[in-house]
XYZ file of C-alpha atoms in Angstrom:
564
model
C 95.510 -50.642 0.201
C 91.929 -49.428 0.551
C 93.085 -46.366 -1.134
C 93.907 -49.008 -3.990
C 90.618 -50.542 -3.835
C 88.825 -47.825 -3.984
C 90.765 -46.273 -6.998
C 90.302 -50.203 -8.545
C 86.178 -49.831 -8.083
C 86.173 -46.413 -9.351
C 87.866 -47.413 -12.567
C 85.778 -50.669 -12.592
C 82.641 -49.056 -12.580
C 83.571 -46.124 -14.589
C 84.667 -48.465 -17.325
C 81.278 -50.338 -17.029
C 79.373 -47.017 -17.228
C 81.285 -46.468 -20.357
C 80.669 -49.650 -21.783
C 77.302 -50.338 -20.957
C 75.960 -46.570 -22.344
C 78.270 -47.544 -25.224
C 76.400 -49.960 -25.936
C 72.638 -48.597 -25.279
C 72.452 -50.728 -22.340
C 71.471 -47.837 -20.352
C 70.086 -44.879 -21.234
C 69.858 -41.888 -19.142
C 66.929 -40.824 -20.466
C 65.561 -44.123 -18.637
C 66.031 -42.888 -15.239
C 63.042 -40.905 -13.987
C 65.321 -38.646 -11.692
C 66.718 -37.371 -14.973
C 63.116 -36.628 -16.923
C 62.089 -35.018 -13.683
C 65.095 -33.074 -12.876
C 65.639 -31.611 -16.343
C 61.666 -30.451 -16.542
C 61.513 -29.127 -13.707
C 64.578 -26.947 -14.527
C 63.747 -25.717 -17.804
C 60.142 -24.821 -16.131
C 62.198 -23.089 -13.483
C 64.515 -21.417 -15.753
C 61.306 -19.778 -18.519
C 59.161 -18.754 -15.662
C 62.275 -16.767 -14.123
C 62.632 -15.091 -17.795
C 58.989 -14.434 -17.470
C 58.998 -12.444 -14.076
C 62.189 -10.810 -14.429
C 62.556 -9.548 -18.335
C 59.548 -7.693 -18.540
C 59.375 -6.376 -14.950
C 60.557 -2.592 -15.419
C 59.301 -2.215 -19.075
C 55.309 -0.278 -19.346
C 53.238 -2.378 -19.751
C 52.001 -2.385 -23.932
C 54.615 -0.033 -24.461
C 56.695 -0.877 -27.855
C 59.900 -2.077 -25.842
C 57.128 -3.783 -23.784
C 55.829 -5.841 -27.176
C 59.616 -6.413 -28.472
C 60.759 -8.190 -24.994
C 57.972 -10.191 -24.502
C 58.093 -11.311 -28.233
C 61.955 -12.021 -27.344
C 61.050 -13.916 -23.798
C 58.164 -15.706 -25.873
C 61.453 -17.281 -28.274
C 63.690 -18.256 -25.780
C 60.854 -19.825 -23.633
C 59.509 -21.747 -26.575
C 63.217 -22.963 -27.441
C 63.830 -23.929 -24.137
C 60.349 -26.185 -24.436
C 61.701 -27.238 -27.689
C 65.167 -28.448 -26.436
C 63.143 -30.413 -22.968
C 60.955 -32.187 -25.362
C 63.671 -33.764 -27.289
C 65.555 -34.553 -24.875
C 62.845 -36.201 -22.830
C 61.212 -37.496 -26.137
C 58.220 -39.650 -25.985
C 55.538 -38.352 -24.328
C 56.898 -34.808 -24.680
C 57.506 -34.486 -27.745
C 53.834 -35.170 -28.261
C 52.404 -32.590 -26.363
C 55.038 -30.563 -28.031
C 53.654 -31.179 -31.654
C 49.923 -30.807 -30.356
C 51.156 -26.605 -28.820
C 52.810 -26.070 -32.199
C 49.477 -27.416 -34.110
C 48.068 -24.839 -32.820
C 48.991 -21.628 -35.397
C 46.065 -19.563 -34.293
C 45.953 -19.675 -30.914
C 49.655 -18.833 -29.839
C 51.570 -16.769 -30.060
C 53.861 -17.361 -33.383
C 57.015 -17.341 -31.532
C 56.138 -20.743 -30.318
C 54.169 -22.370 -32.916
C 57.489 -21.986 -35.118
C 59.572 -23.181 -32.525
C 57.900 -26.176 -32.093
C 56.852 -27.299 -35.172
C 60.521 -28.400 -35.995
C 59.402 -31.439 -33.492
C 57.191 -32.999 -36.419
C 60.846 -33.836 -38.118
C 62.873 -34.516 -35.000
C 61.180 -37.403 -33.899
C 63.309 -40.126 -32.018
C 63.616 -43.309 -33.765
C 63.786 -47.591 -32.401
C 66.705 -49.030 -33.205
C 67.039 -52.169 -34.855
C 67.363 -53.829 -31.885
C 64.533 -51.988 -30.227
C 61.988 -52.902 -32.707
C 62.643 -56.717 -33.312
C 62.303 -56.837 -29.560
C 58.865 -55.310 -29.921
C 57.933 -57.969 -32.432
C 59.128 -60.238 -30.776
C 57.343 -59.658 -27.831
C 53.852 -58.577 -29.218
C 54.207 -61.528 -32.268
C 56.217 -64.626 -30.136
C 55.848 -67.267 -33.129
C 57.539 -70.907 -34.879
C 56.888 -71.275 -38.250
C 55.207 -74.810 -38.727
C 55.188 -76.907 -41.878
C 51.860 -77.559 -43.267
C 52.823 -79.822 -46.820
C 55.606 -78.510 -46.855
C 55.208 -74.988 -47.316
C 55.618 -72.394 -44.419
C 52.399 -71.347 -42.570
C 52.857 -68.619 -39.800
C 51.837 -69.444 -36.462
C 51.141 -66.257 -34.372
C 51.157 -66.045 -30.666
C 49.858 -62.365 -29.347
C 51.089 -61.828 -26.206
C 50.377 -59.084 -24.500
C 51.340 -55.899 -25.698
C 51.086 -52.193 -25.231
C 49.506 -49.194 -26.884
C 50.161 -46.886 -29.604
C 50.134 -43.547 -30.553
C 49.719 -41.469 -34.010
C 52.109 -40.845 -36.958
C 51.605 -37.239 -35.950
C 55.450 -36.788 -37.292
C 56.369 -35.854 -40.632
C 56.504 -38.990 -42.582
C 59.199 -39.165 -45.170
C 57.564 -38.700 -48.947
C 56.998 -42.342 -49.488
C 57.603 -42.467 -52.918
C 61.375 -41.185 -52.590
C 62.165 -44.355 -49.990
C 61.441 -47.540 -52.562
C 64.954 -48.003 -53.151
C 65.627 -48.027 -49.488
C 66.131 -51.586 -48.084
C 68.801 -52.596 -46.138
C 67.007 -55.252 -44.541
C 69.386 -57.702 -41.584
C 67.502 -61.278 -41.690
C 67.302 -62.539 -38.172
C 65.255 -63.681 -35.212
C 61.351 -62.861 -35.554
C 61.595 -60.382 -38.340
C 63.314 -62.937 -40.886
C 60.790 -65.372 -39.994
C 57.361 -63.348 -40.136
C 58.811 -61.080 -43.537
C 60.379 -61.745 -46.647
C 62.375 -58.032 -46.715
C 62.499 -55.841 -44.071
C 63.854 -52.391 -44.662
C 66.101 -50.726 -41.594
C 65.364 -47.130 -42.258
C 61.785 -45.813 -41.279
C 59.462 -44.920 -43.656
C 58.399 -42.308 -41.053
C 59.270 -41.811 -37.452
C 56.471 -40.058 -34.473
C 56.731 -39.314 -31.031
C 55.619 -42.919 -29.733
C 56.169 -45.439 -32.522
C 57.791 -45.341 -36.164
C 56.731 -47.351 -39.599
C 58.657 -49.584 -41.631
C 57.959 -50.967 -45.170
C 57.948 -54.811 -45.272
C 57.136 -57.533 -47.105
C 55.132 -60.449 -46.241
C 56.636 -64.522 -46.721
C 53.663 -64.511 -49.189
C 54.130 -61.601 -51.152
C 52.155 -58.735 -49.291
C 54.156 -55.273 -49.602
C 52.913 -53.933 -45.807
C 53.395 -51.145 -43.730
C 54.893 -51.769 -39.999
C 53.844 -49.716 -37.005
C 55.697 -50.412 -33.915
C 55.701 -48.517 -30.907
C 58.535 -47.007 -28.942
C 59.633 -50.050 -26.559
C 59.982 -47.407 -23.530
C 56.976 -44.819 -24.582
C 53.903 -47.348 -22.724
C 56.187 -47.576 -19.385
C 57.093 -43.181 -19.351
C 53.695 -41.843 -20.358
C 51.860 -42.134 -17.193
C 54.502 -40.198 -15.429
C 55.225 -38.126 -17.927
C 51.802 -36.771 -18.110
C 51.616 -36.183 -14.162
C 55.055 -34.467 -13.884
C 53.013 -32.261 -16.412
C 50.331 -31.218 -14.282
C 52.284 -30.803 -11.266
C 54.162 -28.613 -13.305
C 51.570 -26.723 -14.789
C 49.647 -26.037 -11.404
C 52.649 -24.682 -9.932
C 53.116 -22.368 -12.691
C 49.835 -21.413 -12.269
C 49.910 -20.265 -8.352
C 52.632 -18.274 -9.950
C 51.070 -17.269 -13.286
C 47.214 -16.913 -12.343
C 46.110 -15.540 -16.077
C 48.285 -19.243 -17.374
C 45.471 -21.707 -17.904
C 47.179 -24.600 -19.613
C 45.877 -27.518 -17.543
C 43.432 -28.216 -20.560
C 46.644 -29.450 -22.209
C 47.213 -31.990 -19.842
C 43.582 -33.215 -19.716
C 43.887 -34.175 -23.173
C 46.930 -35.765 -23.141
C 45.110 -38.057 -19.899
C 41.931 -38.898 -22.269
C 43.318 -39.465 -25.451
C 47.413 -41.309 -24.674
C 45.756 -44.322 -23.760
C 43.790 -44.499 -26.505
C 46.825 -43.782 -28.802
C 49.166 -46.527 -27.166
C 46.481 -49.218 -28.445
C 47.324 -49.894 -32.257
C 44.173 -52.229 -31.802
C 42.504 -49.022 -31.078
C 43.671 -47.543 -34.444
C 43.007 -50.274 -36.586
C 39.024 -50.398 -35.182
C 39.261 -46.374 -36.244
C 40.851 -46.852 -39.576
C 37.997 -49.854 -40.665
C 34.742 -47.852 -38.724
C 36.003 -44.472 -41.109
C 36.251 -46.304 -44.460
C 32.921 -48.090 -44.072
C 31.252 -44.808 -42.495
C 32.980 -42.892 -45.976
C 32.857 -45.798 -48.221
C 30.532 -43.260 -50.626
C 33.692 -40.656 -51.851
C 35.441 -42.946 -54.220
C 38.636 -40.998 -53.840
C 39.352 -41.723 -50.059
C 41.634 -44.963 -49.776
C 42.188 -46.242 -45.983
C 45.025 -49.216 -45.648
C 44.090 -52.199 -44.903
C 44.549 -53.518 -41.706
C 45.872 -57.170 -41.371
C 44.534 -58.307 -37.574
C 46.209 -61.447 -37.575
C 49.759 -60.068 -37.782
C 48.305 -57.275 -35.528
C 48.416 -56.439 -31.841
C 48.647 -53.289 -29.124
C 52.037 -52.112 -30.233
C 52.421 -53.588 -33.721
C 49.886 -52.515 -36.631
C 50.449 -54.775 -39.947
C 48.408 -52.594 -42.568
C 48.541 -52.498 -46.609
C 51.534 -50.290 -47.896
C 50.159 -47.146 -49.609
C 52.518 -44.553 -51.556
C 51.677 -40.598 -52.299
C 52.575 -37.321 -51.722
C 51.807 -35.367 -49.067
C 49.027 -33.494 -49.314
C 50.762 -30.214 -48.986
C 53.344 -30.919 -51.762
C 52.352 -28.396 -54.659
C 55.663 -29.689 -56.923
C 54.786 -33.236 -56.733
C 50.740 -32.739 -57.485
C 51.998 -30.552 -60.481
C 54.575 -33.208 -61.998
C 52.162 -35.733 -61.851
C 48.720 -34.180 -63.045
C 47.249 -33.812 -59.725
C 44.551 -30.871 -59.367
C 45.146 -28.646 -56.588
C 41.509 -27.224 -55.961
C 40.047 -30.702 -56.607
C 42.394 -32.246 -54.102
C 41.493 -28.937 -51.323
C 37.870 -29.016 -52.025
C 37.612 -32.896 -51.580
C 39.364 -32.582 -47.962
C 36.853 -30.160 -47.039
C 34.150 -32.274 -48.041
C 35.908 -35.281 -46.492
C 35.941 -33.443 -43.081
C 32.926 -31.517 -43.114
C 31.591 -34.892 -43.505
C 32.746 -36.413 -40.290
C 32.469 -33.324 -37.987
C 29.071 -32.195 -38.995
C 27.259 -35.383 -40.381
C 29.004 -38.380 -38.601
C 30.295 -36.684 -35.475
C 33.594 -39.035 -35.855
C 36.389 -36.611 -36.632
C 40.129 -37.903 -37.773
C 42.237 -35.569 -35.521
C 45.350 -35.591 -37.130
C 45.365 -34.270 -41.005
C 48.903 -33.631 -40.717
C 50.600 -34.043 -44.275
C 52.311 -36.185 -43.443
C 49.176 -38.417 -42.360
C 47.249 -37.439 -45.220
C 48.857 -38.257 -49.203
C 47.559 -38.065 -52.328
C 48.141 -40.046 -55.487
C 47.015 -40.075 -58.821
C 45.231 -43.622 -60.110
C 47.273 -45.141 -63.377
C 43.832 -46.809 -64.364
C 41.203 -44.165 -64.010
C 42.947 -40.705 -64.059
C 41.473 -40.265 -60.631
C 43.654 -38.692 -57.813
C 42.656 -39.976 -54.492
C 43.216 -39.224 -50.954
C 45.453 -41.150 -48.973
C 44.349 -41.111 -44.787
C 46.597 -42.475 -42.911
C 47.611 -43.006 -38.809
C 44.195 -43.185 -37.213
C 45.250 -43.127 -33.614
C 43.591 -40.395 -32.602
C 39.644 -39.157 -32.952
C 37.359 -37.647 -31.436
C 33.405 -38.803 -30.828
C 30.855 -35.783 -30.455
C 27.620 -35.916 -28.777
C 25.173 -35.089 -30.349
C 23.806 -31.723 -28.984
C 27.458 -30.678 -29.225
C 27.452 -31.569 -32.926
C 23.799 -29.587 -33.944
C 25.370 -26.290 -31.942
C 28.229 -26.631 -33.694
C 26.378 -26.827 -36.722
C 24.105 -23.928 -36.031
C 26.722 -21.499 -35.346
C 28.918 -22.780 -39.087
C 26.084 -21.307 -40.906
C 25.217 -18.765 -38.768
C 28.914 -17.791 -39.162
C 28.930 -18.259 -43.096
C 25.421 -16.355 -43.453
C 26.975 -13.250 -40.876
C 24.428 -13.797 -38.491
C 25.774 -12.203 -35.208
C 22.790 -12.663 -33.421
C 23.295 -16.701 -33.542
C 26.669 -16.936 -33.564
C 26.296 -14.902 -30.135
C 23.535 -17.296 -29.151
C 25.225 -20.822 -30.438
C 29.476 -19.306 -29.356
C 27.766 -19.078 -25.831
C 25.800 -22.276 -25.717
C 29.218 -24.090 -26.122
C 30.747 -21.835 -23.146
C 32.029 -18.779 -25.068
C 30.852 -16.894 -22.649
C 31.182 -12.500 -23.001
C 34.121 -13.604 -25.133
C 32.240 -15.557 -28.673
C 33.680 -12.352 -31.166
C 37.214 -14.137 -30.091
C 35.483 -17.851 -30.156
C 34.685 -16.481 -33.466
C 37.716 -15.261 -34.660
C 39.191 -19.098 -33.093
C 37.318 -20.762 -35.130
C 37.175 -19.081 -38.692
C 40.907 -17.646 -38.495
C 39.452 -14.739 -39.922
C 39.517 -11.138 -38.144
C 36.086 -9.708 -36.644
C 35.607 -7.280 -39.585
C 35.772 -10.410 -41.657
C 33.505 -12.002 -39.284
C 30.803 -9.737 -39.424
C 31.406 -8.818 -42.721
C 30.938 -12.486 -44.202
C 33.672 -15.276 -44.007
C 32.834 -16.350 -47.472
C 32.671 -12.766 -49.172
C 36.693 -12.904 -49.562
C 39.798 -14.684 -49.269
C 42.129 -14.022 -45.606
C 44.405 -11.313 -46.708
C 48.098 -11.468 -46.338
C 47.709 -8.341 -43.818
C 44.788 -10.650 -41.793
C 46.933 -13.224 -41.554
C 49.528 -10.967 -39.828
C 46.925 -8.995 -37.350
C 45.392 -12.732 -36.587
C 48.701 -13.756 -35.492
C 49.864 -10.711 -33.467
C 46.450 -10.962 -31.989
C 46.930 -14.148 -31.009
C 49.882 -13.241 -28.372
C 47.939 -10.129 -27.559
C 45.018 -11.903 -26.401
C 46.249 -14.996 -24.832
C 44.874 -14.670 -21.925
C 41.297 -15.099 -23.105
C 42.472 -17.337 -25.337
C 43.688 -19.762 -22.631
C 40.580 -18.944 -20.682
C 38.332 -19.666 -23.665
C 40.594 -23.448 -24.104
C 39.386 -23.995 -20.417
C 35.619 -23.371 -21.030
C 34.567 -24.805 -23.748
C 33.664 -28.315 -23.633
C 36.089 -30.736 -24.033
C 35.662 -32.248 -27.883
C 36.120 -28.559 -28.766
C 39.877 -28.537 -28.600
C 41.164 -31.050 -30.745
C 38.534 -29.636 -33.196
C 40.490 -26.526 -33.080
C 43.675 -28.357 -33.835
C 42.173 -29.662 -36.741
C 41.297 -26.342 -38.066
C 44.374 -25.588 -38.052
C 46.220 -28.284 -39.315
C 43.174 -27.822 -42.252
C 44.348 -24.394 -42.923
C 47.922 -25.079 -42.996
C 47.290 -27.409 -45.719
C 44.821 -24.865 -47.489
C 47.535 -21.871 -47.318
C 50.481 -24.433 -48.634
C 47.875 -25.146 -51.517
C 46.296 -21.701 -51.774
C 43.244 -22.751 -52.056
C 42.424 -21.049 -47.902
C 38.813 -19.580 -47.118
C 37.805 -20.527 -50.862
C 34.003 -20.240 -51.531
C 33.705 -24.451 -52.375
C 34.642 -25.266 -49.031
C 32.160 -22.730 -47.327
C 29.403 -24.411 -49.627
C 30.352 -27.978 -48.651
C 30.199 -27.149 -44.895
C 27.132 -25.533 -45.483
C 25.867 -28.764 -47.254
C 26.624 -30.705 -44.314
C 25.192 -28.646 -41.307
C 22.084 -28.627 -43.636
C 21.743 -32.558 -43.774
C 23.178 -32.915 -40.365
C 20.479 -30.788 -39.287
C 17.398 -31.747 -40.896
C 18.512 -35.824 -40.140
C 18.201 -34.362 -36.484
C 15.370 -32.333 -36.716
C 13.602 -35.508 -38.439
C 14.889 -38.324 -36.007
C 12.702 -35.732 -33.367
C 9.439 -35.475 -34.696
C 7.074 -38.117 -34.392
C 4.447 -36.575 -37.411
C 4.793 -37.905 -40.733
C 4.038 -34.273 -42.064
C 6.409 -32.643 -40.519
C 8.868 -34.700 -41.141
C 7.805 -34.177 -45.035
C 8.274 -30.786 -44.358
C 11.694 -30.951 -42.764
C 12.723 -32.825 -46.056
C 10.972 -30.507 -47.994
C 12.920 -27.114 -46.496
C 16.023 -29.672 -47.124
C 16.055 -30.354 -50.717
C 15.228 -26.394 -51.390
C 18.367 -25.474 -49.178
C 20.935 -27.892 -50.822
C 18.700 -26.564 -54.369
C 19.486 -23.003 -53.291
C 22.969 -24.082 -52.725
C 23.772 -26.006 -56.005
C 21.958 -23.080 -58.147
C 24.894 -20.651 -56.422
C 27.612 -22.734 -56.850
C 26.536 -22.885 -60.689
C 26.834 -19.229 -60.679
C 30.373 -18.983 -59.383
C 30.911 -21.730 -61.900
C 29.922 -19.585 -64.418
C 31.311 -16.751 -62.805
C 35.061 -17.674 -62.808
C 34.082 -19.062 -66.614
C 34.921 -17.981 -70.158
C 32.048 -18.763 -70.892
C 29.795 -16.407 -67.692
C 32.504 -13.375 -68.265
C 30.798 -13.545 -72.064
C 27.488 -13.782 -71.218
C 28.302 -11.315 -68.414
C 29.587 -8.987 -70.661
C 26.428 -9.153 -72.395
C 23.874 -8.366 -70.934
C 25.652 -5.548 -69.239
C 25.739 -4.170 -72.936
C 22.030 -4.904 -73.655
C 20.910 -3.156 -70.261
C 23.284 0.044 -71.687
C 21.605 0.023 -75.123
C 18.514 0.084 -73.589
C 19.353 3.020 -70.944
């Protein structure tokens, strides 16, 4: 009898388990023991691989380098599988690592980049649950017309849409809208297929009852509950790995995640950032930032003006639409130079899915559309001034000042490596002048191979520099990736724009510290002369590259030869 009862109970438990799991009421990833066990097992396997695979091979030999590359690749693939399985915060951190092109071995960055297109998607039911919890409402009728009455309930926070957003112009036909629950009450239509899915949220296109087309960003429902535990788990595992490999210094990654995740998990913070940067850069008529609809936004749901365009790294889209690639690259450089050097308020996720371009039919001008404002870095005044002076020294190839300001920013004796990390150029190019020649394919290969060779020194640097520098390094690498895709890498115009912003920023700072009217006038005159010199040099470069300029240079050359 007892055996029959046991069999029946086992069968009932198995049937219930299959039913519950099949109907998505229960996900193994929701169990902490599953997530923790998977992370511990992956860390143990990676650690064992590094300890055993290279133990009997002479350091520095060709065989050692080959085996090390293989271990890097295997470990990166295991790390990617862990991120995909645990999702949420793990994917977020994996994407951050995948963006550090010139700071980590290529095996890691190449493997982890795919996480930008492998973010999880929440189901329609999960999305509706979040909207119901955060925008619980009952429609009121005024004069026979429905009026939205939104009751904002306590919500959780946000994340940046840092994963690859699908090209918006190709998704206009996807409108599988079901009309039930709060979605029907709030929206005239709501597309089930997301425009893009990220590690912490996804975005849907919808139309409000009053006819406005909007982008609806909704946080994945389980991210908030899991994020703090995931960060703690990563911290413990990294501390254990550091005990085994003393040169392994990646605690900066956990510290950054601890600081930034609460901000990224608050969509109201993202809305405030969007409005702040739009006001801050209002003089750039090429920049478009979606308007925020505050009456329908919470910490987990953000409603924005819908804007569409092609991704900023899509040369084919720009060619089809008559958009000048060089103009886009130049304007993007202006945008970020202004944010970094002048304002000290920096959008830190210029992933191609977050930067769209579109030609305005009325004016014919190309617009840059900046999306996903969850992650910004606020630079202190002292840091910003040191960073301005360092870049001025790098552009002028002034090695004494490069050493001085690199060391002020925490680089110590590793200042040559720091200069190479910032510019993604070889030390030879830094000494010669980074604006003298664009990066070559061989130099790019050299930089990437050095990232693997100098990994212990790079991680030491990342631990020593101010925390503000970490997101700037990520931002620099993402911008370089865009420039590489557009074939505009290291153009002279980008350095000229940086120089202008550095000059303006330093002059403004000096004037704010000066009490003498004469001194302020002197600073303003020096600023004007420096900017005039840059403008004159830019005209020279334009003439040099134009047909007219070549004719003038040829004429002067013939005149010179005829006089001799």
